[in-house]
Coordinates of C-alpha atoms in Angstrom, one line a residue:
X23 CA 24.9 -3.5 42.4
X24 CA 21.3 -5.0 42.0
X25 CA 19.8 -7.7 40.4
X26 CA 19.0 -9.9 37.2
X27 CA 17.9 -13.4 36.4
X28 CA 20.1 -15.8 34.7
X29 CA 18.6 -15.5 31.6
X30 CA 19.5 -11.5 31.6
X31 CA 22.6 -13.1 30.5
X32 CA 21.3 -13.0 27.1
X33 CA 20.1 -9.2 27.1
X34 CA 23.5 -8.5 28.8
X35 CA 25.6 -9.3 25.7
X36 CA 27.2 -11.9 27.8
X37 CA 28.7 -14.8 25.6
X38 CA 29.7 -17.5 28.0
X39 CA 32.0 -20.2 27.2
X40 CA 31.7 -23.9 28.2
X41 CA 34.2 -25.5 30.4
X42 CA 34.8 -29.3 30.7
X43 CA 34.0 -29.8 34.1
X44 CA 36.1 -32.6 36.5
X45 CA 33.6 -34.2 39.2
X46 CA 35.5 -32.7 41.6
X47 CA 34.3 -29.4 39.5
X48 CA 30.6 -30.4 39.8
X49 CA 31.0 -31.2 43.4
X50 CA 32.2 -27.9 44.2
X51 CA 29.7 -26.0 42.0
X52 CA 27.0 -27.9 43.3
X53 CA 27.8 -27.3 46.6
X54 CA 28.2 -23.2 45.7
X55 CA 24.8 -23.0 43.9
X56 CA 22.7 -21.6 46.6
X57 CA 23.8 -19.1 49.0
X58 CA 21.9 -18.2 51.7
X59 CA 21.6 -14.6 52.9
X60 CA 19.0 -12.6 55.4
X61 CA 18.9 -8.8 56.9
X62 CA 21.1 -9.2 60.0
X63 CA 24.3 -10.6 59.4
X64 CA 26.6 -9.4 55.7
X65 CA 27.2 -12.7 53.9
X66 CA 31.0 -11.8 52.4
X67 CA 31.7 -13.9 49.2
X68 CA 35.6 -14.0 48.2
X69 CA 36.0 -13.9 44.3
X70 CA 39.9 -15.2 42.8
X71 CA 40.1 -11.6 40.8
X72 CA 38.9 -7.9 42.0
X73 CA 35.1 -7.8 41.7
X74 CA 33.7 -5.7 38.5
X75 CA 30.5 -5.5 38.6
X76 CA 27.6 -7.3 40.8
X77 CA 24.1 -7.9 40.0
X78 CA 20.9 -9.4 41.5
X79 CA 17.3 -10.4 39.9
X80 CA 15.0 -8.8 42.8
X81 CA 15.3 -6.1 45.3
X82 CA 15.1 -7.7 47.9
X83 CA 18.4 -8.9 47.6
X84 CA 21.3 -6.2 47.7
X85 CA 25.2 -7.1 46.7
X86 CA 27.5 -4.5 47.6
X87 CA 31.4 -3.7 46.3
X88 CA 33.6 -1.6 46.0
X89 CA 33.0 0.0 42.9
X90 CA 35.6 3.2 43.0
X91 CA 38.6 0.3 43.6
X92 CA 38.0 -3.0 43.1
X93 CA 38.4 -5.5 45.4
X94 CA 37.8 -9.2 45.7
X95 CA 35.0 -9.4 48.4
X96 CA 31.4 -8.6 48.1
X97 CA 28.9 -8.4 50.4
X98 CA 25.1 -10.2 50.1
X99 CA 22.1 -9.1 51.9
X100 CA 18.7 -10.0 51.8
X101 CA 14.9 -9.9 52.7
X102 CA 12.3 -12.0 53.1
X103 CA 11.0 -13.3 49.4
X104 CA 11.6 -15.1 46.3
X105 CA 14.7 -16.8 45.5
X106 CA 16.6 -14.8 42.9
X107 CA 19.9 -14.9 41.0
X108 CA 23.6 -13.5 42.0
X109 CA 25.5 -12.7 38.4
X110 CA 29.0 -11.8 39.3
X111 CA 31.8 -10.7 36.5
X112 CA 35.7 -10.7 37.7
X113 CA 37.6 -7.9 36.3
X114 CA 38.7 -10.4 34.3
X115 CA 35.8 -11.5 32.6
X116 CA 34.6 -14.5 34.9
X117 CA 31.4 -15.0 35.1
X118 CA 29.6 -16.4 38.3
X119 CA 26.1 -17.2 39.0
X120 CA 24.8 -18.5 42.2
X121 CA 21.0 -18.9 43.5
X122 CA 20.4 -16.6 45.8
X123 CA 17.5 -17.7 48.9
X124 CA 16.4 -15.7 52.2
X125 CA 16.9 -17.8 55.5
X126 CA 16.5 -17.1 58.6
X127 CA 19.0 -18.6 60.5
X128 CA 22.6 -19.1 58.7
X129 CA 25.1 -21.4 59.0
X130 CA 27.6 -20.0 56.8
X131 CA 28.4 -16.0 56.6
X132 CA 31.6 -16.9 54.4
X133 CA 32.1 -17.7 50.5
X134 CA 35.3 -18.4 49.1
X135 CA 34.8 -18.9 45.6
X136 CA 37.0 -20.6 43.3
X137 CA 38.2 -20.2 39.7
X138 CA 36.6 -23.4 38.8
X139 CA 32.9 -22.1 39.5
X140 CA 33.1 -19.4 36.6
X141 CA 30.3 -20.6 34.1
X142 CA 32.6 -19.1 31.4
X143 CA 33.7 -15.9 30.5
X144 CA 32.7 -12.1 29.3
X145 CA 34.3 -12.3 25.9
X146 CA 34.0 -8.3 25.1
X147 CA 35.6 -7.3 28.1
X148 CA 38.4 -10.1 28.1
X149 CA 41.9 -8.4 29.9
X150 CA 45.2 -9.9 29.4
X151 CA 49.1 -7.9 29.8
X152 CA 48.8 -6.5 26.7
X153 CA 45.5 -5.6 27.3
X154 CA 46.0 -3.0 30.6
X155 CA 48.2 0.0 28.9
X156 CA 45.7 -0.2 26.1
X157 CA 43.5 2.6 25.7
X158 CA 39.6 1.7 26.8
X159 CA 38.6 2.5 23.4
X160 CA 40.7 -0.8 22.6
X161 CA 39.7 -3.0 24.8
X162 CA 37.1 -4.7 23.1
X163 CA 34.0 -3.5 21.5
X164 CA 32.7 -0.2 24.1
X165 CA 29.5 0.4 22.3
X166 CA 28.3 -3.3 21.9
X167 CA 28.8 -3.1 25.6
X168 CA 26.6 0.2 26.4
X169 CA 24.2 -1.5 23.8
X170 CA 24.2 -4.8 26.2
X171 CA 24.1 -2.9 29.5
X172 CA 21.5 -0.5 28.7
X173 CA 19.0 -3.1 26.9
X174 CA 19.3 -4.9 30.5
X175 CA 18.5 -1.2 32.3
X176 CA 15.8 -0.4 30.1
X177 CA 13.5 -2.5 31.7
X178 CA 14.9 -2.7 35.1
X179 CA 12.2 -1.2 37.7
X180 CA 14.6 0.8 39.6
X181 CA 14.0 4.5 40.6
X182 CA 15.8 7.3 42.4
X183 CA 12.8 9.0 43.8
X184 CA 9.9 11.9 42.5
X185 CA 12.3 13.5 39.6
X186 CA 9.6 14.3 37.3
X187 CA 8.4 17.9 35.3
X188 CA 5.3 18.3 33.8
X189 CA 4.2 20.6 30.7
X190 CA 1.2 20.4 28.9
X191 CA 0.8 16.7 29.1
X192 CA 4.5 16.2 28.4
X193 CA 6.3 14.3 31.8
X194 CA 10.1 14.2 32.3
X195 CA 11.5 12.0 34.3
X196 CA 14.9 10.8 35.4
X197 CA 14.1 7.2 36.4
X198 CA 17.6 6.2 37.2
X199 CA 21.6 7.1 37.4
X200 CA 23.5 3.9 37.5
X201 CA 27.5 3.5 37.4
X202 CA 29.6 0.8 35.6
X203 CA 33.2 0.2 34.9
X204 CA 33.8 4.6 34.3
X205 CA 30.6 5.6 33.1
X206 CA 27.4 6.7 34.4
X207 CA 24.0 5.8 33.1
X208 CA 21.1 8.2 32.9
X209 CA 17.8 6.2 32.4
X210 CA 15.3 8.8 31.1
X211 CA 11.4 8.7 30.4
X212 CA 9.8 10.9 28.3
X213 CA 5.6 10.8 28.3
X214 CA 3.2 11.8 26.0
X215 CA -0.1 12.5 27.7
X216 CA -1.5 14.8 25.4
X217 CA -3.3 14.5 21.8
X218 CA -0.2 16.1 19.7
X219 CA 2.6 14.1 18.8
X220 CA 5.9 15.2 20.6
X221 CA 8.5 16.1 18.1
X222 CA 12.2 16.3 20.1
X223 CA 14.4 18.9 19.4
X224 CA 17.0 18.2 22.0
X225 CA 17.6 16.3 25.2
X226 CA 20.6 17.7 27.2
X227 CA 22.3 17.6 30.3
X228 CA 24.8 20.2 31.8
X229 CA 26.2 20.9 34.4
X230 CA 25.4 24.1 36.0
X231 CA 27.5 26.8 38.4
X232 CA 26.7 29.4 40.3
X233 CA 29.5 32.2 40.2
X234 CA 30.0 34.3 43.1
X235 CA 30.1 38.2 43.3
X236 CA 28.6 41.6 43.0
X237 CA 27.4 40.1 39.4
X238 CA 25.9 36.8 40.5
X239 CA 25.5 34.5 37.1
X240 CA 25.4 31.0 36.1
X241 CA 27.4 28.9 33.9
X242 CA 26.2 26.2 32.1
X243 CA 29.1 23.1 30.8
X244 CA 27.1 20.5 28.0
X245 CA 28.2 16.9 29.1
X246 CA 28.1 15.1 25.9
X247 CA 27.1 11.1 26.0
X248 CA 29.4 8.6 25.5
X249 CA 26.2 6.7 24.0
X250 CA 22.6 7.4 23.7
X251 CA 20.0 4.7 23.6
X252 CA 16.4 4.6 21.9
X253 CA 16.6 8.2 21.8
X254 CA 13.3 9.2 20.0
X255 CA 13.5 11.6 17.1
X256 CA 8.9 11.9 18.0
X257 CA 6.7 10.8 20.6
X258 CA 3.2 10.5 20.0
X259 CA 0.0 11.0 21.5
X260 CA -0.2 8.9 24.5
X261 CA 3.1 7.2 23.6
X262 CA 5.5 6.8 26.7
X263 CA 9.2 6.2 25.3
X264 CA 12.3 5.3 27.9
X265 CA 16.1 6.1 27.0
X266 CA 19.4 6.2 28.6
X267 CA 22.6 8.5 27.8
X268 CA 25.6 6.9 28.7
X269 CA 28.3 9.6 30.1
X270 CA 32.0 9.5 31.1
X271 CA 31.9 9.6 35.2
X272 CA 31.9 12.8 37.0
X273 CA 30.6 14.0 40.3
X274 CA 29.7 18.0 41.1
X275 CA 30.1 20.2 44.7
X276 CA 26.8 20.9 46.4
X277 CA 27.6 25.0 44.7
X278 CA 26.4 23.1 41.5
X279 CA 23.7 21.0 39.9
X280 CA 23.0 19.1 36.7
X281 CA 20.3 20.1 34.6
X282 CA 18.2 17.8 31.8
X283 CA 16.4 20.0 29.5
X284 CA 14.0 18.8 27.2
X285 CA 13.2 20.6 24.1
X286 CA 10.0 20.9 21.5
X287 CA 10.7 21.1 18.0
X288 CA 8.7 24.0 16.5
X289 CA 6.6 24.1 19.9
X290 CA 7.0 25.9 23.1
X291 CA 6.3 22.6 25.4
X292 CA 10.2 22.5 27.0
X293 CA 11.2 21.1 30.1
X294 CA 14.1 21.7 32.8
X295 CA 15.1 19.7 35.3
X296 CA 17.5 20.1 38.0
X297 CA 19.3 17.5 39.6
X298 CA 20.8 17.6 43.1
X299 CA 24.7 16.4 43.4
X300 CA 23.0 13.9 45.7
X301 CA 21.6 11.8 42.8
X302 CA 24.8 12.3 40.6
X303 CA 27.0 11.5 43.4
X304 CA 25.3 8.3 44.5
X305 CA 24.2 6.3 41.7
X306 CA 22.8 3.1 41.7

């Protein structure tokens, strides 16, 4: 949905491969390498497969798409600022990079992009008939990909607002929930402000309901990650470590909430945190 420079390729796990490239190619690609957007008009680029996932290097640039059903049109908006970088992936596996630039006035408001502009392809996440009945498990390597995709979050500036808790000079807070593909991504920071080292017990997140009655009570359902990344096992003194969990999709009602709980080994500094069904049920 947001944004990354063209050398995020790298982090991203992306391996491209080279294409001989007709003049006819070069033409084309050289006349798609910049496409101009601004903040009054949508910019709609056409893709030659359904639209997987979208990404931009600065915020003020913003690429929308269908992410529940793909589709083959995206739309680019932008503000006033730096040039940046449009990285699109196909759903199957073409890559696309364009230069991104604010304008003013625009000439064009329409991109139809052809095959022959992929810079290469998403080998990991390459899709062919034999492919689709698989199970996802199959389909190529799922944890070098949460690997890839969270190494590019990690440092990603990002946030979904003031979700923090506080505890004796520990802070919780949930910097980001991003979606991909059928998983969500919980970007989590856990500082150390005080002078004792941190050591974790557990970091979980349920889902919590409220039943109804005489005998009001709540139920709490553990959603266990997919994939956890640079989860600490200690945090120490002034140390300020970031993680994600990776889960299978879900959304909740506005009758129930998530909770992140952070636990102290052999201490009694422990956090909870709820989390509205707004955040879960728009991600970034």
């Amino acid at each position: 949905m947001k944004n990354y420079i063209l050398t995020s390729i790298v982090l991203f796990g992306l391996s491209v491969a080279p294409r001989p490239c007709s003049s006819q190619d070069a033409e084309q690609q050289s006349i798609m390498d910049t496409i101009y957007a601004n903040d009054q008009k949508n910019v709609a680029l056409f893709f030659p497969e359904p639209i997987r996932q979208g990404i931009t290097g600065s915020d003020n640039f913003v690429f929308t798409y269908n992410r529940e059903k793909q589709q083959y049109f995206g739309l680019l908006q932008a503000k006033p600022g730096k040039e940046s970088i449009l990285l699109v992936i196909n759903q199957n596996g073409s890559i696309f990079s364009y230069i991104v630039r604010y304008r003013e006035r625009l000439s064009k408001l329409n991109y139809f992009i052809p095959k022959a502009s992929s810079i290469g392809n998403e080998e990991p996440i390459i899709a062919d008939s034999s492919d689709v009945a698989r199970p996802k498990s199959q389909v190529g390597n799922r944890r070098d990909y949460y690997q890839n995709f969270c190494s590019y979050l990690i440092d990603r500036k990002q946030r979904l607002g003031r979700l923090k808790k506080r505890n004796e000079g520990i802070v919780l807070s949930l910097e980001n929930i991003v979606f991909d593909t059928e998983e969500l991504y919980f970007v989590i920071q856990i500082e150390n402000r005080s002078s004792l080292d941190y050591d974790l017990n557990f970091l979980d997140l349920s889902v919590q309901t409220r039943k109804k009655g005489k005998k009001k009570s709540l139920q709490s359902l553990y959603q266990k990650p997919l994939f956890t990344f640079n989860r600490p096992s200690k945090i120490a003194e002034n140390e300020t470590v970031r993680m994600i969990y990776v889960l299978s999709k879900f959304s909740i009602s506005d009758d129930r909430r998530a909770i992140l709980q952070l636990n102290e080994k052999n201490g009694e500094r422990n956090l909870k945190m709820k989390i509205s069904h707004r955040y879960i049920n728009n991600p970034n």
